[in-house]
XYZ file of C-alpha atoms in Angstrom:
741
model
C 54.774 -61.423 19.566
C 54.748 -57.866 20.821
C 54.034 -56.554 17.306
C 51.102 -58.889 16.859
C 49.613 -57.889 20.233
C 50.141 -54.184 19.655
C 48.478 -54.329 16.258
C 45.511 -56.252 17.616
C 45.048 -53.847 20.547
C 45.040 -50.817 18.193
C 42.307 -52.521 16.207
C 40.284 -53.238 19.351
C 40.587 -49.556 20.354
C 39.693 -48.262 16.912
C 36.704 -50.466 16.366
C 35.439 -49.897 19.898
C 35.551 -46.174 19.128
C 33.768 -46.711 15.820
C 31.060 -48.718 17.574
C 30.736 -45.936 20.200
C 30.293 -43.345 17.456
C 27.707 -45.555 15.761
C 25.839 -45.948 19.015
C 26.024 -42.164 19.517
C 24.481 -41.701 16.098
C 21.681 -44.142 16.820
C 20.965 -42.522 20.165
C 20.580 -39.088 18.503
C 18.563 -40.199 15.482
C 15.710 -37.856 16.599
C 17.883 -35.014 17.950
C 17.147 -31.832 15.920
C 20.062 -30.730 13.777
C 22.336 -33.488 15.017
C 25.081 -34.229 12.481
C 26.131 -37.836 11.968
C 29.576 -38.538 13.359
C 32.180 -40.981 12.161
C 35.610 -42.099 13.409
C 38.366 -41.268 11.001
C 41.035 -43.996 11.023
C 44.573 -43.916 9.691
C 47.693 -46.052 9.693
C 50.693 -45.080 11.849
C 54.176 -44.987 10.407
C 55.439 -48.494 9.657
C 58.529 -50.079 11.200
C 61.565 -50.943 9.052
C 62.795 -54.448 9.137
C 65.482 -56.250 7.214
C 62.884 -57.730 5.046
C 60.985 -54.505 4.587
C 58.438 -52.214 6.310
C 55.806 -53.659 8.575
C 52.626 -51.790 9.606
C 51.942 -51.077 13.284
C 48.131 -51.358 13.293
C 45.655 -48.461 13.164
C 45.372 -44.941 14.676
C 42.203 -42.930 15.516
C 42.804 -39.621 13.790
C 39.588 -37.751 14.676
C 35.857 -37.960 15.172
C 34.354 -36.038 12.234
C 30.786 -34.947 11.643
C 28.987 -35.005 8.346
C 28.270 -31.291 7.687
C 27.890 -28.843 4.821
C 28.041 -25.164 5.743
C 26.377 -23.995 2.512
C 23.409 -26.286 3.041
C 23.002 -25.053 6.634
C 23.107 -21.460 5.357
C 20.301 -22.288 2.930
C 18.304 -24.035 5.625
C 18.583 -21.001 7.910
C 17.444 -18.680 5.137
C 14.476 -20.826 4.191
C 13.535 -21.290 7.871
C 13.527 -17.522 8.220
C 11.275 -17.160 5.158
C 8.779 -19.833 6.320
C 8.490 -18.265 9.780
C 7.951 -14.850 8.295
C 5.142 -15.995 6.001
C 3.575 -18.306 8.525
C 3.036 -15.276 10.806
C 1.882 -13.169 7.893
C -0.532 -15.821 6.773
C -1.981 -16.311 10.252
C -2.441 -12.551 10.906
C -3.790 -11.852 7.434
C -6.287 -14.655 7.896
C -7.499 -13.022 11.097
C -7.869 -9.733 9.248
C -9.848 -11.293 6.395
C -12.187 -13.048 8.831
C -12.736 -9.840 10.751
C -13.470 -7.583 7.790
C -15.390 -10.000 5.563
C -17.501 -11.824 8.156
C -21.205 -11.021 7.620
C -21.769 -11.123 11.356
C -18.993 -8.705 12.283
C -18.239 -6.957 8.961
C -19.550 -3.540 7.990
C -21.409 -4.180 4.725
C -24.752 -5.345 6.276
C -24.838 -2.331 8.570
C -24.206 0.124 5.731
C -27.105 -1.447 3.829
C -29.408 -1.335 6.816
C -28.436 2.343 7.506
C -29.267 3.578 4.038
C -32.321 1.336 3.883
C -33.733 3.080 6.954
C -32.845 6.439 5.391
C -34.873 5.563 2.289
C -37.796 4.569 4.503
C -37.484 7.926 6.242
C -37.455 9.755 2.919
C -40.712 7.947 2.087
C -42.281 9.122 5.397
C -40.399 12.216 6.582
C -43.032 13.223 9.134
C -43.000 9.790 10.873
C -41.385 9.842 14.284
C -41.116 6.048 14.132
C -39.183 6.162 10.833
C -36.953 8.855 12.306
C -36.200 6.759 15.382
C -35.431 3.647 13.308
C -33.021 5.714 11.228
C -31.218 6.971 14.370
C -31.064 3.396 15.707
C -29.456 2.180 12.484
C -27.043 5.140 12.539
C -26.055 4.174 16.096
C -25.616 0.549 15.035
C -23.378 1.626 12.183
C -21.152 3.828 14.338
C -20.907 1.083 16.960
C -19.919 -1.482 14.355
C -17.250 0.809 12.918
C -15.902 1.379 16.433
C -15.985 -2.405 17.131
C -14.027 -3.195 13.968
C -11.483 -0.458 14.760
C -11.210 -1.867 18.315
C -10.607 -5.338 16.925
C -7.873 -3.944 14.659
C -6.318 -2.186 17.638
C -6.435 -5.430 19.601
C -4.625 -7.120 16.701
C -2.080 -4.307 16.818
C -1.589 -4.883 20.551
C -1.173 -8.603 19.885
C 1.529 -7.880 17.314
C 3.309 -5.569 19.766
C 3.232 -8.311 22.431
C 4.577 -10.848 19.931
C 7.399 -8.453 19.027
C 8.375 -8.103 22.685
C 8.257 -11.891 23.198
C 10.361 -12.463 20.043
C 12.947 -9.956 21.243
C 13.224 -11.756 24.597
C 13.749 -15.085 22.827
C 16.327 -13.561 20.467
C 18.300 -12.248 23.447
C 18.258 -15.632 25.119
C 19.468 -17.313 21.941
C 22.257 -14.811 21.250
C 23.458 -15.129 24.839
C 23.523 -18.921 24.485
C 25.382 -18.775 21.197
C 27.947 -16.387 22.673
C 28.528 -18.861 25.527
C 29.006 -21.727 23.093
C 31.436 -19.523 21.166
C 33.381 -19.135 24.391
C 33.380 -22.875 25.059
C 34.448 -23.689 21.511
C 37.170 -21.056 21.496
C 38.597 -22.528 24.705
C 38.547 -26.095 23.343
C 42.123 -27.352 22.578
C 43.023 -28.518 19.116
C 39.766 -27.208 17.549
C 41.095 -27.602 14.040
C 41.815 -31.298 14.441
C 39.374 -32.290 17.187
C 36.280 -30.040 17.017
C 33.612 -30.353 19.736
C 31.001 -31.774 17.412
C 28.071 -31.818 19.817
C 28.682 -28.175 20.750
C 28.734 -27.281 17.092
C 25.457 -29.107 16.492
C 23.886 -27.376 19.452
C 25.031 -24.026 18.122
C 23.576 -24.854 14.685
C 20.277 -25.676 16.294
C 20.286 -22.313 18.100
C 21.239 -20.549 14.853
C 18.236 -22.082 13.075
C 15.952 -21.095 15.964
C 17.387 -17.578 15.787
C 16.880 -17.409 12.039
C 13.217 -18.265 12.550
C 12.872 -15.069 14.561
C 15.042 -12.708 12.521
C 17.028 -12.877 9.329
C 20.761 -13.260 10.071
C 24.159 -13.391 8.384
C 26.756 -15.735 9.950
C 30.529 -15.241 9.625
C 32.795 -18.056 10.814
C 36.030 -17.291 12.718
C 39.308 -19.156 12.728
C 39.004 -20.099 16.398
C 35.685 -21.878 15.779
C 33.515 -19.040 17.059
C 31.246 -17.106 14.748
C 29.745 -13.601 14.408
C 26.081 -12.977 13.744
C 24.703 -9.839 12.059
C 21.232 -8.678 11.079
C 20.354 -7.645 7.530
C 21.598 -4.087 7.964
C 24.926 -5.157 9.481
C 23.854 -4.644 13.099
C 25.728 -7.140 15.357
C 23.925 -9.687 17.448
C 26.929 -11.814 18.417
C 30.596 -10.996 17.964
C 32.814 -13.738 19.306
C 31.986 -14.233 22.967
C 29.919 -11.031 23.201
C 26.161 -10.915 22.714
C 24.369 -7.662 21.811
C 20.830 -7.532 23.177
C 17.866 -6.030 21.426
C 15.067 -4.132 23.159
C 11.458 -3.540 22.158
C 10.692 0.198 22.407
C 8.196 2.791 21.251
C 8.891 4.022 17.721
C 10.766 7.281 17.480
C 7.998 8.572 15.229
C 4.850 6.857 16.446
C 4.620 6.165 20.209
C 1.662 3.844 19.474
C 3.904 1.391 17.688
C 6.533 -0.988 19.131
C 9.810 -1.288 17.230
C 13.270 -2.736 17.920
C 16.667 -1.278 18.568
C 19.994 -2.399 20.110
C 20.182 -1.830 23.831
C 22.004 1.359 24.710
C 21.343 3.013 21.372
C 19.872 6.509 21.219
C 16.147 7.088 20.815
C 15.022 6.961 17.206
C 17.675 4.395 16.258
C 14.986 1.960 15.117
C 16.029 -1.190 13.284
C 12.641 -2.054 11.813
C 13.599 -1.170 8.261
C 16.518 -3.646 8.418
C 14.404 -6.574 9.653
C 12.812 -8.087 6.592
C 12.488 -11.780 7.383
C 11.799 -14.124 10.249
C 8.925 -13.799 12.673
C 9.915 -10.172 13.443
C 9.954 -9.398 9.763
C 6.498 -10.928 9.421
C 5.124 -8.841 12.276
C 6.605 -5.619 10.850
C 5.481 -6.359 7.282
C 1.926 -7.243 8.445
C 1.677 -3.992 10.407
C 3.164 -1.879 7.626
C 1.468 -3.361 4.562
C -1.803 -4.801 5.825
C -2.867 -3.592 9.296
C -1.991 0.074 8.908
C -3.647 0.501 5.499
C -6.787 -1.270 6.715
C -7.126 0.822 9.839
C -6.325 3.981 7.868
C -9.011 2.968 5.361
C -11.578 2.371 8.102
C -10.656 5.771 9.603
C -10.985 7.423 6.184
C -14.445 5.833 5.794
C -15.495 7.072 9.231
C -14.178 10.609 8.624
C -15.599 10.743 5.091
C -18.969 9.472 6.267
C -19.098 12.023 9.099
C -18.014 15.045 7.021
C -19.985 14.379 3.836
C -23.142 13.302 5.700
C -22.906 16.211 8.118
C -22.382 18.643 5.260
C -25.634 17.556 3.595
C -27.531 17.177 6.881
C -26.669 20.727 7.830
C -28.271 21.891 4.612
C -31.604 20.517 5.742
C -34.285 21.510 8.198
C -35.672 19.477 11.086
C -39.239 19.118 12.380
C -38.745 22.107 14.686
C -37.971 24.395 11.747
C -34.313 24.591 12.633
C -31.415 24.083 10.308
C -29.808 20.660 10.576
C -26.789 20.069 12.792
C -23.910 17.587 12.608
C -25.214 14.022 12.748
C -21.815 12.364 13.336
C -18.514 13.223 14.927
C -15.231 11.531 13.997
C -11.569 11.585 14.994
C -9.090 14.106 13.648
C -5.580 13.706 12.225
C -2.682 13.241 14.639
C 0.760 14.827 14.455
C 3.733 13.161 16.265
C 7.104 14.937 16.703
C 10.129 12.699 16.194
C 11.991 11.871 19.443
C 15.165 13.289 17.930
C 13.655 16.710 17.390
C 15.231 19.622 19.239
C 13.804 19.424 22.746
C 14.349 23.150 23.359
C 12.061 24.210 20.535
C 9.338 21.627 21.330
C 7.200 22.441 18.330
C 3.649 21.094 18.463
C 1.352 20.976 15.403
C -2.360 20.337 15.176
C -3.926 19.016 11.975
C -7.378 19.473 10.521
C -9.249 17.977 7.610
C -10.082 20.568 4.982
C -11.743 18.197 2.558
C -12.444 14.548 3.418
C -13.032 13.721 -0.231
C -9.309 14.307 -0.873
C -8.008 12.164 1.968
C -5.851 9.145 1.153
C -4.791 6.216 3.274
C -1.330 7.402 4.120
C 0.883 8.889 6.747
C 3.037 11.936 5.920
C 6.453 13.086 7.004
C 7.081 16.820 7.432
C 10.805 17.748 7.429
C 11.922 21.282 8.271
C 15.283 22.471 6.924
C 15.491 25.790 8.769
C 13.559 27.859 6.261
C 11.120 25.629 4.405
C 9.524 22.266 4.877
C 9.170 19.161 2.678
C 6.072 17.020 2.905
C 6.372 13.343 1.831
C 3.501 10.930 1.469
C 4.824 7.737 3.004
C 2.498 5.257 1.288
C 4.376 5.773 -2.002
C 7.300 7.967 -0.802
C 6.144 10.764 -3.104
C 7.118 14.345 -2.313
C 3.906 16.284 -2.382
C 5.313 19.617 -1.350
C 9.004 20.361 -1.903
C 9.454 23.920 -0.606
C 6.626 24.914 1.689
C 7.072 28.197 3.568
C 6.293 28.251 7.251
C 6.019 31.995 7.508
C 2.294 31.696 8.287
C 2.992 28.795 10.669
C 0.793 26.613 8.439
C 1.488 23.497 6.417
C -1.089 23.476 3.678
C -1.600 20.121 2.004
C -4.624 21.152 0.002
C -4.365 18.278 -2.480
C -4.348 15.832 0.416
C -7.282 17.486 2.231
C -5.164 18.464 5.229
C -3.898 21.526 6.963
C -1.317 21.731 9.810
C -0.971 24.651 12.182
C 1.917 25.289 14.595
C 0.184 25.903 17.914
C 3.170 26.120 20.283
C 6.910 26.045 20.378
C 9.262 26.787 17.501
C 11.059 24.829 14.802
C 14.710 23.861 14.455
C 16.429 22.661 11.301
C 16.147 18.924 11.071
C 12.892 18.638 12.974
C 10.569 15.933 11.644
C 6.916 15.186 12.215
C 4.682 12.245 11.423
C 1.135 13.086 10.317
C -1.441 10.221 10.620
C -4.276 11.589 8.574
C -6.966 8.960 9.197
C -5.656 6.402 11.731
C -7.730 7.833 14.556
C -10.883 8.466 12.520
C -12.903 5.340 13.329
C -12.141 5.058 17.064
C -13.827 8.373 17.790
C -16.814 8.043 15.450
C -20.022 8.799 17.326
C -23.687 9.744 16.751
C -24.414 13.290 17.908
C -28.199 13.427 17.453
C -30.564 11.348 19.598
C -33.800 13.309 19.250
C -35.729 12.022 16.180
C -37.234 15.462 15.619
C -33.772 16.834 14.989
C -33.231 14.765 11.841
C -33.165 17.282 8.994
C -35.189 15.688 6.217
C -36.699 18.887 4.768
C -35.055 21.565 2.655
C -34.899 24.927 4.482
C -36.028 26.897 1.408
C -38.816 26.708 -1.091
C -39.272 28.501 -4.406
C -42.412 29.631 -6.213
C -43.448 31.428 -9.309
C -45.624 34.499 -8.981
C -49.193 33.542 -9.772
C -49.536 36.182 -12.474
C -46.408 35.235 -14.411
C -47.220 35.135 -18.116
C -43.879 33.929 -19.489
C -42.984 30.249 -20.018
C -40.378 30.234 -17.304
C -40.056 27.839 -14.371
C -37.795 27.797 -11.322
C -36.014 24.819 -9.770
C -36.828 23.813 -6.157
C -33.513 25.279 -5.009
C -30.474 23.668 -3.392
C -28.539 24.816 -0.331
C -24.849 25.527 -1.076
C -23.858 27.145 2.188
C -25.822 26.230 5.285
C -23.746 28.622 7.380
C -24.970 31.665 5.455
C -26.959 33.758 7.895
C -29.249 35.007 5.116
C -30.069 31.532 3.863
C -33.729 31.669 4.799
C -34.351 35.288 3.898
C -37.104 35.873 1.408
C -35.603 36.773 -1.960
C -37.453 37.967 -5.074
C -36.102 37.550 -8.596
C -37.951 40.213 -10.596
C -37.634 40.300 -14.355
C -37.278 43.847 -15.607
C -37.164 42.749 -19.254
C -37.017 39.563 -21.196
C -33.246 39.564 -20.795
C -32.591 41.141 -17.379
C -33.661 40.694 -13.786
C -33.048 42.053 -10.295
C -32.401 39.994 -7.167
C -33.954 41.581 -4.070
C -33.481 40.379 -0.507
C -36.873 41.280 0.893
C -35.966 40.328 4.473
C -32.802 42.401 4.576
C -34.208 45.160 2.406
C -31.252 45.115 0.094
C -30.645 44.488 -3.602
C -28.372 41.501 -4.066
C -27.966 42.227 -7.759
C -29.561 44.441 -10.380
C -29.848 44.317 -14.137
C -28.449 40.802 -14.262
C -28.314 39.266 -17.747
C -30.626 36.264 -18.061
C -29.365 32.934 -19.462
C -31.880 30.111 -19.376
C -30.690 27.251 -17.141
C -27.738 29.175 -15.733
C -27.327 28.636 -11.918
C -28.116 31.656 -9.759
C -26.344 31.585 -6.378
C -27.154 33.947 -3.546
C -27.447 33.855 0.259
C -26.183 30.257 0.393
C -28.633 28.733 -2.076
C -28.704 27.973 -5.780
C -31.581 27.946 -8.249
C -32.020 27.766 -11.985
C -34.646 29.485 -14.092
C -35.465 28.067 -17.507
C -37.694 29.226 -20.294
C -38.700 32.584 -21.819
C -39.691 35.213 -19.206
C -42.028 38.133 -19.628
C -40.343 41.365 -18.690
C -41.928 44.476 -17.186
C -43.724 46.643 -19.775
C -44.276 49.660 -17.528
C -40.797 49.740 -16.065
C -42.370 49.123 -12.641
C -42.680 45.670 -11.028
C -46.437 46.163 -10.668
C -49.225 47.607 -12.786
C -52.864 48.615 -12.257
C -55.922 48.350 -14.444
C -59.710 48.776 -14.296
C -61.782 45.733 -14.986
C -63.308 46.037 -18.498
C -66.692 45.083 -17.040
C -66.797 48.089 -14.745
C -69.951 50.224 -15.042
C -68.320 53.454 -13.930
C -65.551 55.095 -15.839
C -63.350 56.059 -12.893
C -59.628 55.614 -13.571
C -56.807 54.110 -11.475
C -53.309 55.619 -11.502
C -50.178 53.507 -12.108
C -49.075 52.357 -8.606
C -45.968 53.862 -7.111
C -43.720 51.433 -5.248
C -43.115 52.574 -1.719
C -41.231 49.444 -0.549
C -39.607 47.368 -3.239
C -38.707 44.795 -0.548
C -42.252 44.179 0.685
C -42.785 40.434 0.409
C -46.356 40.954 -0.743
C -45.555 43.622 -3.307
C -46.351 41.412 -6.304
C -49.486 39.854 -4.879
C -52.527 40.300 -7.070
C -54.864 42.766 -5.345
C -58.480 43.673 -6.195
C -60.096 46.932 -5.033
C -63.792 46.036 -5.047
C -66.327 48.879 -4.776
C -69.397 47.975 -2.784
C -70.986 51.415 -3.377
C -70.023 54.706 -4.892
C -68.393 55.739 -1.610
C -66.955 52.494 -0.151
C -64.639 49.700 -1.252
C -62.970 46.564 0.006
C -59.339 45.462 -0.617
C -58.896 41.763 -1.353
C -55.574 39.916 -1.750
C -56.321 37.421 -4.509
C -52.887 35.758 -4.178
C -53.298 35.070 -0.451
C -57.072 34.684 -0.586
C -57.484 37.198 2.261
C -59.292 40.523 2.772
C -56.881 43.290 3.569
C -59.538 45.922 4.307
C -63.310 46.332 4.074
C -65.739 49.273 4.164
C -63.081 51.780 3.254
C -64.279 55.274 2.435
C -63.621 56.386 -1.131
C -62.238 59.854 -1.886
C -61.483 60.689 -5.462
C -57.723 61.008 -5.829
C -57.054 59.803 -2.347
C -54.052 57.562 -1.707
C -54.733 53.838 -1.387
C -51.629 52.107 0.132
C -51.034 48.379 0.658
C -48.269 45.773 0.253
C -45.585 48.370 -0.476
C -47.408 50.350 -3.174
C -49.633 53.400 -3.428
C -52.242 54.216 -6.081
C -55.201 56.608 -6.600
C -58.613 56.119 -8.102
C -60.218 59.291 -9.501
C -63.655 60.176 -10.797
C -64.140 60.708 -14.511
C -64.705 64.492 -14.857
C -66.774 63.910 -17.987
C -68.745 65.178 -19.521
C -70.566 63.415 -18.288
C -68.781 62.963 -14.964
C -68.726 59.508 -13.439
C -67.821 57.920 -10.061
C -67.065 54.326 -9.282
C -70.191 52.176 -9.137
C -71.005 49.244 -6.937
C -69.380 46.139 -8.495
C -66.552 48.041 -10.117
C -63.147 46.296 -9.650
C -59.629 47.678 -10.007
C -56.657 45.274 -10.070
C -52.981 45.677 -9.036
C -50.684 42.854 -10.130
C -47.081 42.149 -11.021
C -45.801 43.477 -14.303
C -43.128 41.056 -15.535
C -42.382 37.544 -14.343
C -41.203 37.140 -10.790
C -40.046 34.308 -8.513
C -39.457 34.046 -4.782
C -37.131 31.961 -2.630
C -38.182 31.822 0.992
C -38.060 29.966 4.262
C -39.746 26.546 4.161
C -41.696 26.990 7.365
C -44.189 24.211 7.943
C -42.358 21.826 5.615
C -43.083 18.810 7.818
C -43.731 16.596 4.824
C -40.777 17.862 2.798
C -38.288 15.047 2.050
C -35.946 16.887 -0.298
C -32.927 16.819 2.016
C -33.626 13.199 2.910
C -33.446 12.333 -0.770
C -30.140 14.193 -1.028
C -28.847 12.170 1.905
C -29.972 8.958 0.183
C -27.937 9.892 -2.856
C -24.768 9.846 -0.769
C -24.918 6.055 -0.641
C -23.803 5.772 -4.271
C -21.988 9.073 -4.623
C -18.365 8.358 -5.602
C -16.605 11.054 -3.622
C -14.057 9.328 -1.395
C -10.533 8.033 -2.013
C -10.306 8.683 -5.728
C -13.914 7.947 -6.708
C -15.371 5.469 -4.189
C -18.594 5.527 -2.269
C -18.793 4.423 1.325
C -19.308 0.788 0.504
C -16.597 0.993 -2.156
C -14.032 2.164 0.378
C -14.805 -0.804 2.645
C -14.941 -3.237 -0.264
C -11.537 -2.040 -1.428
C -10.163 -2.665 2.033
C -11.479 -6.252 1.960
C -10.208 -6.828 -1.541
C -6.732 -5.612 -0.697
C -6.519 -7.727 2.425
C -7.730 -10.720 0.389
C -5.149 -10.041 -2.320
C -2.421 -9.757 0.281
C -3.655 -12.994 1.852
C -3.392 -14.864 -1.462
C 0.097 -13.457 -2.108
C 1.269 -14.463 1.390
C -0.300 -17.921 1.062
C 1.381 -18.550 -2.303
C 4.709 -17.327 -1.045
C 4.397 -19.509 2.062
C 3.850 -22.574 -0.097
C 6.984 -21.698 -2.069
C 9.040 -21.107 1.056
C 7.852 -24.354 2.606
C 8.894 -26.221 -0.530
C 12.354 -24.663 -0.378
C 12.658 -25.458 3.304
C 11.656 -29.040 2.718
C 14.228 -29.370 -0.044
C 17.034 -27.879 2.044
C 15.974 -30.042 5.013
C 16.124 -33.209 2.875
C 19.474 -32.155 1.499
C 20.833 -31.675 5.001
C 19.384 -34.993 6.109
C 21.035 -36.754 3.182
C 24.391 -35.267 4.296
C 24.143 -35.085 8.045
C 21.172 -37.181 9.071
C 21.358 -40.586 10.760
C 20.259 -43.582 8.656
C 19.431 -46.430 11.009
C 19.901 -49.071 8.313
C 23.326 -47.739 7.540
C 24.245 -47.520 11.189
C 23.087 -51.107 11.786
C 25.283 -52.301 8.930
C 28.209 -50.314 10.315
C 27.639 -51.771 13.742
C 27.794 -55.321 12.384
C 30.916 -54.479 10.339
C 32.676 -52.834 13.279
C 31.640 -55.657 15.595
C 33.087 -58.263 13.259
C 36.298 -56.293 12.973
C 36.467 -55.988 16.765
C 35.963 -59.736 17.146
C 38.680 -60.358 14.572
C 41.100 -58.131 16.472
C 40.233 -59.983 19.674
C 40.898 -63.291 17.879
C 44.341 -61.996 16.912
C 45.035 -61.309 20.548
C 43.883 -64.811 21.444
C 46.078 -66.290 18.743
C 48.993 -64.198 19.974
C 48.376 -65.490 23.441
C 48.370 -69.121 22.248
C 51.636 -68.594 20.382
C 53.180 -67.062 23.450
C 52.052 -69.980 25.610
C 53.467 -72.510 23.099
C 56.782 -70.599 23.112
C 56.972 -70.671 26.888
C 56.296 -74.389 26.948
C 59.035 -74.960 24.405
C 61.491 -72.966 26.523
C 60.568 -74.923 29.672
C 61.029 -78.255 27.859
């Protein structure tokens, strides 16, 4: 009897436990990362009887959970990837909307700016056109500033998200360390693991992997260790290692991550390549930084190239043009690990904006020389620079660094941000419409009496800072193959006996001209000659003029000495159309001096003798072709510099052969390409996560149909065990009655 009862009671206990486990499964059907549990049953050792061995019922060996460690490892990895690319996709979408939106993007403003410039070139004297141009210039600078501000706001948002993620990571690692402690203290872990604690820890591990990529190492006592990609510990047994969000050791404007208590500069960013944190860092490094650098490059390139041409022009007040825009300059950041006692500080300047690239640079000093590395492609651009002159010359990159204070110690490093700050400081410096320099400051002309087939170009300014730019300069041909260049304002010869080559550029005093054709050189050896008009009545003669002042601006003007009587004459400047003198007394052989020359008219001694007669004319004119370059005073309608400014719209001079619009379009295209890459990768990662989730569910998930069937099966077994007890009780009662009888 006792054996029957004991066997039945063991069955009741076992099937009640099985039904409890089934109920627990059903109750947690929607609990994230809950693993289905089952009661593992076994038979106890049988009892030996004379007729053989007899079983003693059933034992509950353990409560096991359905779990696959490899599948969970895959699920954590795929969760990390999905979280990374979800953040990347969201942030990249914001960037694309910002840069490409016609309402907030830059393209319409660039078009309006150059459209107003073309209108100004068509009407350079119009104050209205000038004001519209300045208004569009202000709109353009404001829009560039607004876009840069939006990018900076996005950067601030990323920094805030990094801080929030670090806080959540620390909470999770602390919780996991506590569960490790609870599990390690649980008795008989190997045979009776605390399943619900393990499930809770798995859930926290998945949540942690969504924030940062992790590696998990299981320990014999049931605890586990967690490491980041570079081997940095987050949890070791019962100890959690907290992260902190801090300023980068290189760039104080960026937030990075390090382990609490670590030295400055021990950044972990390069080891964090997945999870939300990995997404934030990748977005900032590969999308946000290049875009903001590109916008800064556009602003700095626009300012420098536009200013350079504008300064070569002349405004309505007859002044040389000044800078139209101002932009930010490169920044140099010392690394926080640099020797604090030397405290070297560099300043950086742009030497040529057309050579700038969208990249930061690292300068490393080894005690004697420095190495410069372009960080966008990790190319060493200068391997052994000498700091003897306290300069870092990066000519090919359009940059120059100067040590302005402190000294250098071996191992010191510096970060150079060449264009990051360019757009934030872009501003319009001219507000007076009269100061817009649409005219060229110089004009050229051919001497009226030139007889050769030569012509001179309008002239172009090459150096607006040259103090002699607007001096009057004469190019005087001394033969068909040679010429002199005379600065009439300064009274100096810039060059003499220069060999003539048709079409070859001539550059002096900050300007450049070309002369083409076949010139007529001087026959007399003097730049001017004199002759009596063939129609003269008298036979008086005029002497070859002597040049008193070769630098007189009017030396080559055509002059007529017109006799009004035998004793008086007038002097008329045919070139200028003005009378230089009238009613002058004539003395045979007397000096007649004007415009830098002196000549004499003498009577013909005969026989018969002759004096000048009324109506006689004597001419002084240039001998040999000549050209002049001079100040363009009064050039109110001149639009030559405006036209040169218009050409800048399509000039491919920035970032390896792009115009302004091309730089911006390339930014948009690159962000778009990154967006498509991220979106495609996200789809792939989501598919992998779905697959690993389904695999886990097939192994560990709760199936209500299956649990319902189990419940019926266990209930029937329980009822059968109860029936055995009832039968045992009836047999016992019958036995007692038999004994009593």
